[in-house]
Amino acid sequence: MNLGMTVIEHLLLTQKETPAATGAFTRLLNGLIVAAKIISREVNKAGLVNILGFTGQQNVQGEQVRKLDDYANDTIIRRLQTCGEVCAMATEEDADLISIPRQYRKGNYVVIFDPLDGSSNIDANVSIGTIFSIFRRLTPGDGEGNLEDALQPGYNQVAAGYFIYGSSTVMVYTAGNGVHGFTLDPSVGEFLLSEENIRIPARGNIFSVNEGNYNHWDEGVQKYINFLKDPQAGHHKAYTSRYIGSLVADFHRNLLYGGIFLYPADHRDPRKPAGKLRLMCEANPMALVVEQAGGAASTGHQRILDIIPQELHQRVPLIIGSKENVKTAEEFIQGMR
Ligand code: AFP
């Protein structure tokens, strides 16, 4: 067991099996880790905002208090721009690709991220997170990348993961070699390996969905949720409902305990026929993590990682979690049950 190792030590150890590893990926990941430590520090201070000043106003020291999601976004962008390993990046917060200023070296990686997912929960002290997805560039050369580099299907991701700012700050990531969890020890300022090779149970009894949208779902989704709640359906164990409304937190709990998370398509808003969550910065990275842990991620009709993206902010229905639960949900959604 390697418990207690830092992320970089763990990466270097596992990269020993990859002779082509140059250290570039390690530098990139290190940039993300430093950004997450800074964000974690600010998130922990968020409760003091009411004392020190509301966002957008001046606090008692006369400093401008910034919205946390803008702060997180800028922190990650700055770290990635200067690390020298990134040729393009996209964030949930900006419509277009973020460019790398001329003075910085461009590298071989593309990073797509959601800087502070679940941020509407901040004021209630609910866990929120940063989600990231990493691709290798497709365009040749060492110049800036473009949309072609970013719009790759999820199966091309070389790594993905998330940071949770919760009761402790946790990093979960995969670089295609299992899923590993690290917990930030604030006293030493390092993420230390706390769970190596996380495996999601093949079937779980937790379901996580915003049932307030029930009347707007397709019939297949409604039938599936009715089935989960039906005591006569012959479940091996009764289902229990857990929904935080913060994807990283809902996903992480289900990853550890087993179960299913759904954000299906709904008919509430004709401009969002595919549901709420974004393919590139939410569904793809979570899908890579769950598959690497032995689980599954689907739209109900298609594997998430097989979707060929059409645009940066594309939305998709997301059904993700334990393999057998996702399979049953697909059967209902496809009208087979
Ligand atoms: P916010 O970042 O606006 O809080 O949205 C969070 C989120 O994108 C995701 O983390 C949740 O799973 C999902 O939205 C919750 O959406 P509903 O409030 O519609 O259930």
Short mmCIF file of C-alpha atoms and ligand atoms in Angstrom, two decimals:
data_model
loop_
_atom_site.label_atom_id
_atom_site.label_comp_id
_atom_site.label_asym_id
_atom_site.label_seq_id
_atom_site.Cartn_x
_atom_site.Cartn_y
_atom_site.Cartn_z
CA MET A 1 0.00 0.00 0.00
CA ASN A 2 1.23 3.46 -0.89
CA LEU A 3 -1.04 5.40 1.50
CA GLY A 4 0.36 8.76 2.49
CA MET A 5 2.19 9.38 -0.81
CA THR A 6 1.73 12.76 -2.46
CA VAL A 7 0.01 12.91 -5.86
CA ILE A 8 3.29 13.62 -7.61
CA GLU A 9 5.10 10.76 -5.86
CA HIS A 10 2.27 8.43 -6.82
CA LEU A 11 2.30 9.67 -10.40
CA LEU A 12 6.06 9.28 -10.72
CA LEU A 13 5.82 5.76 -9.34
CA THR A 14 3.06 4.74 -11.76
CA GLN A 15 4.74 6.54 -14.68
CA LYS A 16 7.84 4.39 -14.26
CA GLU A 17 5.94 1.87 -16.38
CA THR A 18 5.64 4.51 -19.15
CA PRO A 19 9.11 5.10 -20.57
CA ALA A 20 7.84 7.91 -22.82
CA ALA A 21 6.77 10.02 -19.83
CA THR A 22 8.61 13.34 -20.00
CA GLY A 23 7.39 15.06 -16.86
CA ALA A 24 5.10 17.35 -18.85
CA PHE A 25 1.91 15.74 -17.54
CA THR A 26 3.29 15.86 -13.99
CA ARG A 27 3.94 19.61 -14.35
CA LEU A 28 0.42 20.13 -15.69
CA LEU A 29 -1.19 18.18 -12.85
CA ASN A 30 0.95 20.07 -10.37
CA GLY A 31 -0.44 23.35 -11.76
CA LEU A 32 -3.99 22.11 -11.16
CA ILE A 33 -3.11 20.94 -7.64
CA VAL A 34 -1.63 24.30 -6.66
CA ALA A 35 -4.73 26.05 -8.03
CA ALA A 36 -6.99 23.71 -6.02
CA LYS A 37 -5.08 24.40 -2.81
CA ILE A 38 -5.57 28.13 -3.33
CA ILE A 39 -9.29 27.66 -4.11
CA SER A 40 -9.68 25.41 -1.07
CA ARG A 41 -8.25 28.13 1.14
CA GLU A 42 -10.71 30.68 -0.27
CA VAL A 43 -13.69 28.31 -0.03
CA ASN A 44 -12.90 27.73 3.63
CA LYS A 45 -13.04 31.48 4.18
CA ALA A 46 -16.36 31.86 2.33
CA GLY A 47 -18.42 31.83 5.52
CA LEU A 48 -16.57 34.93 6.62
CA VAL A 49 -17.72 36.88 3.56
CA ASN A 50 -20.80 38.07 5.43
CA ILE A 51 -18.53 39.48 8.10
CA LEU A 52 -15.85 40.83 5.80
CA GLY A 53 -18.15 42.12 3.04
CA PHE A 54 -20.55 40.72 0.40
CA THR A 55 -19.31 39.72 -3.01
CA GLY A 56 -19.03 42.63 -5.38
CA GLN A 57 -18.73 45.03 -2.42
CA GLN A 58 -15.81 46.26 -0.40
CA ASN A 59 -14.95 44.45 2.81
CA VAL A 60 -13.98 46.24 5.99
CA GLN A 61 -10.37 46.46 4.84
CA GLY A 62 -11.58 48.32 1.75
CA GLU A 63 -10.72 45.36 -0.52
CA GLN A 64 -13.03 44.28 -3.32
CA VAL A 65 -14.67 40.92 -2.49
CA ARG A 66 -14.90 38.76 -5.59
CA LYS A 67 -17.36 36.03 -6.45
CA LEU A 68 -15.80 32.68 -5.60
CA ASP A 69 -16.50 31.08 -8.97
CA ASP A 70 -14.75 33.96 -10.76
CA TYR A 71 -11.87 33.66 -8.34
CA ALA A 72 -11.58 29.90 -8.90
CA ASN A 73 -11.80 30.35 -12.66
CA ASP A 74 -9.05 32.99 -12.76
CA THR A 75 -6.82 30.98 -10.42
CA ILE A 76 -6.92 27.87 -12.60
CA ILE A 77 -6.51 29.83 -15.83
CA ARG A 78 -3.45 31.65 -14.50
CA ARG A 79 -1.79 28.43 -13.26
CA LEU A 80 -2.43 26.60 -16.52
CA GLN A 81 -1.33 29.50 -18.69
CA THR A 82 2.02 29.68 -16.95
CA CYS A 83 2.77 25.96 -16.51
CA GLY A 84 4.02 25.68 -20.10
CA GLU A 85 2.26 22.39 -20.85
CA VAL A 86 -1.12 23.57 -22.15
CA CYS A 87 -2.00 24.65 -25.71
CA ALA A 88 -5.69 25.35 -25.14
CA MET A 89 -8.24 25.41 -22.37
CA ALA A 90 -11.94 25.88 -21.91
CA THR A 91 -13.99 26.56 -18.82
CA GLU A 92 -17.63 26.38 -17.93
CA GLU A 93 -17.49 30.11 -17.20
CA ASP A 94 -16.36 31.36 -20.65
CA ALA A 95 -18.05 30.91 -24.02
CA ASP A 96 -14.86 30.44 -26.06
CA LEU A 97 -11.46 28.83 -25.69
CA ILE A 98 -9.10 30.66 -23.33
CA SER A 99 -5.91 31.61 -25.08
CA ILE A 100 -2.39 31.28 -23.73
CA PRO A 101 -0.61 34.66 -23.77
CA ARG A 102 2.25 34.98 -26.26
CA GLN A 103 5.01 35.05 -23.64
CA TYR A 104 4.21 31.56 -22.29
CA ARG A 105 5.32 28.25 -23.77
CA LYS A 106 2.56 26.14 -25.31
CA GLY A 107 2.48 22.44 -24.56
CA ASN A 108 0.76 19.28 -25.72
CA TYR A 109 -2.30 19.27 -23.47
CA VAL A 110 -5.82 20.66 -23.58
CA VAL A 111 -7.62 21.18 -20.27
CA ILE A 112 -11.38 21.64 -19.93
CA PHE A 113 -12.73 22.42 -16.49
CA ASP A 114 -15.61 23.55 -14.32
CA PRO A 115 -13.87 25.76 -11.76
CA LEU A 116 -16.50 25.66 -9.01
CA ASP A 117 -19.31 23.24 -9.67
CA GLY A 118 -22.28 23.43 -7.32
CA SER A 119 -21.44 27.02 -6.45
CA SER A 120 -25.08 27.94 -5.81
CA ASN A 121 -24.61 25.90 -2.59
CA ILE A 122 -21.69 27.91 -1.21
CA ASP A 123 -23.69 29.99 1.25
CA ALA A 124 -25.13 26.85 2.86
CA ASN A 125 -21.70 25.32 3.48
CA VAL A 126 -22.44 22.44 1.11
CA SER A 127 -19.55 20.63 -0.58
CA ILE A 128 -18.61 22.03 -3.99
CA GLY A 129 -15.86 21.10 -6.39
CA THR A 130 -13.58 21.63 -9.36
CA ILE A 131 -13.87 19.15 -12.24
CA PHE A 132 -11.19 18.70 -14.92
CA SER A 133 -10.72 16.83 -18.17
CA ILE A 134 -7.39 16.53 -20.01
CA PHE A 135 -6.74 15.67 -23.67
CA ARG A 136 -3.58 15.49 -25.73
CA ARG A 137 -3.59 18.03 -28.58
CA LEU A 138 -4.50 16.84 -32.09
CA THR A 139 -3.02 19.69 -34.12
CA PRO A 140 0.71 19.41 -34.81
CA GLY A 141 3.34 21.92 -33.73
CA ASP A 142 4.01 23.90 -30.61
CA GLY A 143 1.70 26.85 -31.23
CA GLU A 144 -1.63 27.59 -29.71
CA GLY A 145 -4.33 24.91 -29.95
CA ASN A 146 -7.78 25.40 -31.44
CA LEU A 147 -11.34 24.06 -31.26
CA GLU A 148 -10.33 20.87 -33.04
CA ASP A 149 -8.04 20.08 -30.08
CA ALA A 150 -10.80 20.72 -27.58
CA LEU A 151 -13.76 19.03 -29.29
CA GLN A 152 -12.58 15.46 -28.80
CA PRO A 153 -14.72 12.55 -27.67
CA GLY A 154 -14.39 11.55 -24.02
CA TYR A 155 -12.64 8.26 -24.82
CA ASN A 156 -9.61 10.36 -25.87
CA GLN A 157 -9.17 11.85 -22.39
CA VAL A 158 -5.72 11.08 -21.00
CA ALA A 159 -6.79 12.02 -17.48
CA ALA A 160 -9.73 13.42 -15.56
CA GLY A 161 -10.83 14.01 -12.03
CA TYR A 162 -12.15 16.42 -9.47
CA PHE A 163 -11.41 18.23 -6.24
CA ILE A 164 -14.09 18.36 -3.52
CA TYR A 165 -14.06 21.22 -1.06
CA GLY A 166 -15.97 19.56 1.76
CA SER A 167 -15.37 18.43 5.31
CA SER A 168 -11.86 17.97 3.98
CA THR A 169 -10.49 18.78 0.54
CA VAL A 170 -10.15 15.65 -1.57
CA MET A 171 -8.69 15.05 -5.03
CA VAL A 172 -9.83 12.07 -7.10
CA TYR A 173 -8.20 11.43 -10.44
CA THR A 174 -7.46 8.85 -13.06
CA ALA A 175 -4.79 8.86 -15.71
CA GLY A 176 -6.15 5.65 -17.21
CA ASN A 177 -4.59 3.48 -14.54
CA GLY A 178 -7.31 3.17 -11.91
CA VAL A 179 -8.89 5.85 -9.73
CA HIS A 180 -7.03 7.25 -6.78
CA GLY A 181 -8.12 9.54 -3.96
CA PHE A 182 -5.95 12.01 -2.04
CA THR A 183 -6.86 14.09 0.98
CA LEU A 184 -5.37 17.52 1.58
CA ASP A 185 -3.49 17.70 4.85
CA PRO A 186 -3.59 21.44 5.50
CA SER A 187 -0.82 21.21 8.08
CA VAL A 188 1.70 20.01 5.46
CA GLY A 189 -0.05 21.56 2.44
CA GLU A 190 -0.05 18.31 0.45
CA PHE A 191 -2.66 15.96 -0.97
CA LEU A 192 -1.81 12.55 0.52
CA LEU A 193 -2.98 9.25 -0.92
CA SER A 194 -6.01 8.12 1.07
CA GLU A 195 -7.69 5.62 -1.31
CA GLU A 196 -5.76 3.72 -3.94
CA ASN A 197 -7.63 1.98 -6.75
CA ILE A 198 -11.16 2.97 -5.84
CA ARG A 199 -13.76 0.48 -7.15
CA ILE A 200 -17.45 1.36 -7.30
CA PRO A 201 -19.73 -1.50 -6.14
CA ALA A 202 -21.34 -3.29 -9.11
CA ARG A 203 -24.78 -2.46 -7.70
CA GLY A 204 -25.78 0.03 -5.04
CA ASN A 205 -29.01 1.12 -3.38
CA ILE A 206 -28.63 4.91 -3.52
CA PHE A 207 -30.39 6.93 -6.22
CA SER A 208 -29.69 10.62 -6.73
CA VAL A 209 -31.92 12.73 -8.93
CA ASN A 210 -33.80 16.02 -8.69
CA GLU A 211 -37.31 14.60 -8.37
CA GLY A 212 -38.76 18.10 -8.60
CA ASN A 213 -38.38 17.63 -12.35
CA TYR A 214 -40.40 14.38 -12.41
CA ASN A 215 -43.31 15.75 -14.46
CA HIS A 216 -40.90 17.03 -17.12
CA TRP A 217 -39.11 13.70 -17.71
CA ASP A 218 -39.71 11.16 -20.45
CA GLU A 219 -41.88 8.22 -19.49
CA GLY A 220 -38.93 5.79 -19.36
CA VAL A 221 -37.17 7.84 -16.66
CA GLN A 222 -40.39 8.21 -14.68
CA LYS A 223 -40.96 4.44 -14.82
CA TYR A 224 -37.40 3.77 -13.69
CA ILE A 225 -37.70 6.03 -10.63
CA ASN A 226 -41.13 4.52 -9.80
CA PHE A 227 -39.51 1.07 -10.04
CA LEU A 228 -36.73 2.08 -7.59
CA LYS A 229 -39.33 3.26 -5.07
CA ASP A 230 -41.66 0.28 -5.47
CA PRO A 231 -41.45 -2.01 -2.42
CA GLN A 232 -43.10 -4.81 -4.48
CA ALA A 233 -40.43 -4.73 -7.21
CA GLY A 234 -38.29 -7.39 -5.52
CA HIS A 235 -35.17 -5.29 -4.97
CA HIS A 236 -32.40 -7.11 -3.11
CA LYS A 237 -32.35 -4.12 -0.74
CA ALA A 238 -34.66 -1.08 -0.51
CA TYR A 239 -33.44 1.99 -2.38
CA THR A 240 -32.67 5.19 -0.57
CA SER A 241 -32.66 8.67 -2.07
CA ARG A 242 -29.74 11.09 -1.65
CA TYR A 243 -29.48 14.35 -3.60
CA ILE A 244 -27.26 17.26 -2.72
CA GLY A 245 -27.46 19.20 -6.00
CA SER A 246 -23.70 19.44 -6.25
CA LEU A 247 -22.45 16.93 -8.82
CA VAL A 248 -19.00 16.28 -7.31
CA ALA A 249 -20.51 15.60 -3.89
CA ASP A 250 -23.34 13.39 -5.21
CA PHE A 251 -20.95 11.56 -7.53
CA HIS A 252 -18.26 11.01 -4.91
CA ARG A 253 -20.68 9.54 -2.37
CA ASN A 254 -22.11 7.14 -4.97
CA LEU A 255 -18.60 6.21 -6.16
CA LEU A 256 -17.70 5.09 -2.65
CA TYR A 257 -21.02 3.51 -1.60
CA GLY A 258 -22.52 2.40 -4.93
CA GLY A 259 -25.68 3.66 -6.63
CA ILE A 260 -26.82 5.83 -9.48
CA PHE A 261 -26.96 9.57 -10.24
CA LEU A 262 -29.29 10.84 -12.95
CA TYR A 263 -29.68 14.22 -14.58
CA PRO A 264 -31.97 13.18 -17.42
CA ALA A 265 -33.26 15.21 -20.32
CA ASP A 266 -36.41 17.14 -19.41
CA HIS A 267 -39.02 19.26 -21.14
CA ARG A 268 -38.89 22.26 -18.81
CA ASP A 269 -36.85 24.53 -21.01
CA PRO A 270 -37.05 24.08 -24.81
CA ARG A 271 -33.57 25.66 -25.06
CA LYS A 272 -32.13 22.81 -22.97
CA PRO A 273 -33.70 19.64 -24.36
CA ALA A 274 -30.72 17.51 -23.22
CA GLY A 275 -30.89 18.39 -19.53
CA LYS A 276 -28.60 20.66 -17.59
CA LEU A 277 -25.15 19.14 -17.33
CA ARG A 278 -22.33 19.83 -19.77
CA LEU A 279 -20.62 17.12 -21.73
CA MET A 280 -17.10 18.51 -21.82
CA CYS A 281 -16.60 19.76 -18.27
CA GLU A 282 -18.98 17.58 -16.24
CA ALA A 283 -20.15 14.38 -17.96
CA ASN A 284 -16.91 13.35 -19.75
CA PRO A 285 -14.53 13.63 -16.79
CA MET A 286 -16.97 11.91 -14.41
CA ALA A 287 -17.55 9.19 -17.04
CA LEU A 288 -13.83 8.45 -17.32
CA VAL A 289 -13.49 8.28 -13.54
CA VAL A 290 -16.51 5.99 -13.12
CA GLU A 291 -15.45 3.64 -15.92
CA GLN A 292 -11.94 3.41 -14.50
CA ALA A 293 -13.54 2.48 -11.16
CA GLY A 294 -15.62 -0.27 -12.80
CA GLY A 295 -18.87 1.69 -13.25
CA ALA A 296 -20.73 3.10 -16.25
CA ALA A 297 -21.95 6.41 -17.68
CA SER A 298 -24.64 6.77 -20.30
CA THR A 299 -27.14 9.18 -21.80
CA GLY A 300 -29.70 6.38 -21.51
CA HIS A 301 -29.04 5.47 -25.14
CA GLN A 302 -25.30 5.92 -25.63
CA ARG A 303 -22.05 5.62 -23.68
CA ILE A 304 -21.03 9.16 -22.62
CA LEU A 305 -17.39 8.64 -23.64
CA ASP A 306 -18.45 7.80 -27.23
CA ILE A 307 -20.23 11.12 -27.88
CA ILE A 308 -18.59 13.20 -30.61
CA PRO A 309 -18.92 16.76 -29.31
CA GLN A 310 -20.37 19.44 -31.56
CA GLU A 311 -19.74 22.46 -29.35
CA LEU A 312 -17.88 23.38 -26.17
CA HIS A 313 -20.93 23.89 -23.98
CA GLN A 314 -23.02 21.00 -25.25
CA ARG A 315 -25.43 19.55 -22.67
CA VAL A 316 -26.16 15.85 -22.26
CA PRO A 317 -28.43 13.66 -20.16
CA LEU A 318 -26.21 11.94 -17.58
CA ILE A 319 -26.90 8.57 -15.98
CA ILE A 320 -23.85 7.48 -14.05
CA GLY A 321 -22.80 5.10 -11.31
CA SER A 322 -22.72 1.39 -10.55
CA LYS A 323 -22.67 -0.72 -13.71
CA GLU A 324 -25.75 -2.82 -13.01
CA ASN A 325 -27.84 0.17 -11.91
CA VAL A 326 -26.96 2.08 -15.09
CA LYS A 327 -27.83 -0.97 -17.22
CA THR A 328 -31.29 -1.24 -15.60
CA ALA A 329 -31.89 2.50 -16.08
CA GLU A 330 -30.98 2.15 -19.78
CA GLU A 331 -33.47 -0.70 -20.18
CA PHE A 332 -36.28 1.49 -18.83
CA ILE A 333 -35.25 4.53 -20.87
CA GLN A 334 -35.03 2.46 -24.05
CA GLY A 335 -38.54 1.09 -23.43
CA MET A 336 -37.38 -2.50 -22.86
CA ARG A 337 -39.11 -2.71 -19.47
P1 AFP B 1 -24.65 25.18 -9.78
O1 AFP B 1 -23.16 25.25 -10.06
O2 AFP B 1 -25.44 26.26 -10.43
O3 AFP B 1 -24.93 25.06 -8.32
O4 AFP B 1 -25.17 23.83 -10.51
C1 AFP B 1 -24.72 22.61 -10.04
C2 AFP B 1 -24.95 21.56 -11.10
O5 AFP B 1 -24.37 21.91 -12.31
C3 AFP B 1 -24.44 20.19 -10.63
O6 AFP B 1 -23.34 20.26 -9.77
C4 AFP B 1 -25.64 19.56 -9.98
O7 AFP B 1 -25.63 18.17 -10.05
C5 AFP B 1 -26.79 20.14 -10.76
O8 AFP B 1 -26.33 21.37 -11.30
C6 AFP B 1 -28.00 20.39 -9.91
O9 AFP B 1 -29.03 20.91 -10.69
P2 AFP B 1 -30.52 21.10 -10.13
O10 AFP B 1 -30.47 22.22 -9.13
O11 AFP B 1 -31.33 21.42 -11.34
O12 AFP B 1 -30.94 19.79 -9.50
#
